[in-house]
Amino acid sequence: MSLVDKILRKVAQLPPFPVVVQRALQLVANPNSSAQDVVDVIQFDQSITADVLRLCNSAYFSLQRKVNSLREALVLIGFNQLFEIILSRQSSHLFSGPSTGYDLQRGELWRHSVASSLLSGIITKRLGRQPSPVLFTAALLHDIGKVVLSEFVKDYFEEIKKLVQEKSVSFSDAEKEVLGIDHAELGGRITEEWKFPKVIVSSVRYHHAPFSTSDPDETVRLTHLCDVVAMLSGIGGGSDGLFYHSPEEILNHYRLNEEDIERFMIQLEDQFGQVKELLNVT
Amino acid sequence: MKIIVSIADMKVTKNAEDTLITYSLGSCIGVVIYDPFAGVGGLLHFMLPDSKIDPQKAQKNPWMFADTGIPSLFKEAYKLGAEKERLEVRVMGGSQIMDGSGFFNIGKKNYMALRRIFRTNGVLIRAEDVGGSGNRTVTLEVSSGKVLVKSSGDEVREL
């Protein structure tokens, strides 16, 4: 069996993505569905509902009255925040283990994921766009491929490192050269397996090469930008460091400058402190 | 005791049993100062070059920026008995995305800001490990003054 086959077989061993959330994601990506449709799907899952209600009634939200149902939660905290909480809470266990190949302690990859997802909100706001649950999801899950690839990166680390340090190859290109597949492509396969909406699959797959896909959806480019700013800030940074490319066009494309990037980092630091407890981030 | 210095954070100590550590410096910079005579050590992890971008934030958290964080680090160390002439200063971090196209070069700007502040104040750097694209974890053992750096995937080395 080839190494790539071995890696792909490991995908099957990942814990399944909660079906209810999967279904909710498909609705979220569909412009014809409403927030109510999404809530109608989720409310049949008792453990998710109980978790959301417990959080809504916690000190974090300090709401004026007790929230007894998802419909009430929707009204009180709004769809975007409700969706973000559900997705984050249901994804954290996937990322929580150590990723030794990337030299990441337990919880570090999750920190990086949460930082990227927070940046999705910060950046869309600066660009004057509506908050996008689809972008939030892509940003949160962009490194899911690392969860599976980590053990292989560990076994072949010296070869990967050599390419990166001596030949100035980016970390993901080196993964591809040594292992036959990189963590972004693998993440694309995983999200495909989970039947995620196409745009999320492309955003995960091309998060290190945002201009090499013909997908016109901005989510791909924005996911890349969220990842880069999270990497710069150092939150959950591992052995792959900043050994990645970021095309110059990305800033021109959004008419952003360096100061904008600095402001994103300041806001990230603020928000990260606030959500720590809510999202099991240590 | 192991004392963790977070992002945009600073700690000083004169307890010989302490170890100051900061994880994963990306484009951020870690500044370690140590006075072997007074046994005082300090570690600053700043994120951005200039507080002018958000003065309010700097008031709340001076350690976020080079121009407010560095003076604060030195002042706090002086309070514990450190003296400027004796301070050993080491600088780590300031990494960049590979292209170095001038975009996303916050790491470089951080380093330039630090150099400017040190030059104005006559502070010399004893050793540094800056630039490139690696993430760095930095440790100061207060008992010995030893500074250890671990860069992306490399072994720990003394600086």
CSV table of C-alpha atoms in Angstrom, one decimal, chain A residues 98-202:
chain,number,residue,atom,x,y,z
A,98,PRO,CA,-1.7,16.8,20.7
A,99,SER,CA,-0.3,17.0,17.1
A,100,THR,CA,3.2,15.8,17.8
A,101,GLY,CA,4.3,15.9,14.1
A,102,TYR,CA,3.7,19.7,14.2
A,103,ASP,CA,5.2,20.0,17.7
A,104,LEU,CA,1.8,21.1,19.0
A,105,GLN,CA,0.8,20.4,22.6
A,106,ARG,CA,-2.7,19.3,23.5
A,107,GLY,CA,-5.1,22.1,22.7
A,108,GLU,CA,-2.7,24.2,20.6
A,109,LEU,CA,-4.2,23.3,17.2
A,110,TRP,CA,-7.6,24.1,18.6
A,111,ARG,CA,-6.3,27.5,19.7
A,112,HIS,CA,-5.1,28.2,16.2
A,113,SER,CA,-8.5,27.1,14.8
A,114,VAL,CA,-10.4,29.4,17.2
A,115,ALA,CA,-8.1,32.3,16.4
A,116,SER,CA,-8.7,31.9,12.7
A,117,SER,CA,-12.5,31.7,13.2
A,118,LEU,CA,-12.5,34.8,15.3
A,119,LEU,CA,-10.5,36.6,12.6
A,120,SER,CA,-13.2,35.6,10.0
A,121,GLY,CA,-15.6,37.9,12.0
A,122,ILE,CA,-13.0,40.6,12.5
A,123,ILE,CA,-12.0,40.7,8.8
A,124,THR,CA,-15.5,40.6,7.3
A,125,LYS,CA,-16.5,43.4,9.6
A,126,ARG,CA,-13.5,45.5,8.4
A,127,LEU,CA,-14.5,44.8,4.8
A,128,GLY,CA,-18.0,45.9,5.4
A,129,ARG,CA,-19.5,42.5,4.7
A,130,GLN,CA,-22.1,40.5,6.4
A,131,PRO,CA,-20.9,37.9,8.9
A,132,SER,CA,-20.7,34.6,7.1
A,133,PRO,CA,-21.3,31.3,8.9
A,134,VAL,CA,-19.7,29.5,5.9
A,135,LEU,CA,-16.5,31.5,6.2
A,136,PHE,CA,-16.5,30.9,10.0
A,137,THR,CA,-16.7,27.2,9.4
A,138,ALA,CA,-14.0,27.2,6.8
A,139,ALA,CA,-11.7,29.2,9.1
A,140,LEU,CA,-12.4,27.0,12.1
A,141,LEU,CA,-11.8,23.8,10.2
A,142,HIS,CA,-9.1,24.8,7.7
A,143,ASP,CA,-6.3,22.7,9.5
A,144,ILE,CA,-8.4,19.6,10.0
A,145,GLY,CA,-6.0,17.8,7.7
A,146,LYS,CA,-3.2,18.2,10.3
A,147,VAL,CA,-5.1,16.1,12.7
A,148,VAL,CA,-4.6,13.1,10.5
A,149,LEU,CA,-1.3,14.0,8.9
A,150,SER,CA,0.5,14.8,12.1
A,151,GLU,CA,1.7,11.2,12.8
A,152,PHE,CA,3.1,10.9,9.3
A,153,VAL,CA,4.8,14.3,9.5
A,154,LYS,CA,6.3,13.1,12.7
A,155,ASP,CA,7.8,10.0,11.0
A,156,TYR,CA,9.2,11.9,8.0
A,157,PHE,CA,10.0,15.1,9.8
A,158,GLU,CA,13.7,15.2,9.0
A,159,GLU,CA,13.1,14.9,5.3
A,160,ILE,CA,10.3,17.6,5.4
A,161,LYS,CA,12.5,19.9,7.5
A,162,LYS,CA,15.4,19.5,5.1
A,163,LEU,CA,13.4,20.6,2.1
A,164,VAL,CA,12.0,23.6,4.0
A,165,GLN,CA,15.2,24.7,5.5
A,166,GLU,CA,17.7,24.0,2.7
A,167,LYS,CA,15.5,24.4,-0.4
A,168,SER,CA,13.1,27.1,0.9
A,169,VAL,CA,10.1,24.9,0.0
A,170,SER,CA,7.0,25.8,1.9
A,171,PHE,CA,5.9,23.4,4.6
A,172,SER,CA,2.9,22.2,2.7
A,173,ASP,CA,4.8,21.7,-0.5
A,174,ALA,CA,7.4,19.7,1.4
A,175,GLU,CA,4.6,17.6,2.9
A,176,LYS,CA,3.3,16.9,-0.6
A,177,GLU,CA,6.8,16.0,-1.9
A,178,VAL,CA,7.7,13.7,1.0
A,179,LEU,CA,4.3,12.2,1.9
A,180,GLY,CA,2.5,12.5,-1.4
A,181,ILE,CA,-0.3,14.7,0.1
A,182,ASP,CA,-0.3,17.9,2.1
A,183,HIS,CA,-2.5,18.8,5.1
A,184,ALA,CA,-4.6,21.2,3.0
A,185,GLU,CA,-5.5,18.7,0.3
A,186,LEU,CA,-6.1,16.1,3.0
A,187,GLY,CA,-8.4,18.5,4.8
A,188,GLY,CA,-10.3,18.9,1.5
A,189,ARG,CA,-10.8,15.2,1.3
A,190,ILE,CA,-11.9,15.0,4.9
A,191,THR,CA,-14.5,17.7,4.5
A,192,GLU,CA,-15.7,16.1,1.3
A,193,GLU,CA,-16.1,12.9,3.2
A,194,TRP,CA,-18.2,14.8,5.8
A,195,LYS,CA,-20.3,16.0,2.9
A,196,PHE,CA,-19.6,19.7,3.7
A,197,PRO,CA,-20.8,22.3,1.2
A,198,LYS,CA,-18.4,22.7,-1.8
A,199,VAL,CA,-17.2,26.1,-0.9
A,200,ILE,CA,-16.0,24.9,2.5
A,201,VAL,CA,-14.2,22.0,0.9
A,202,SER,CA,-12.4,24.3,-1.6
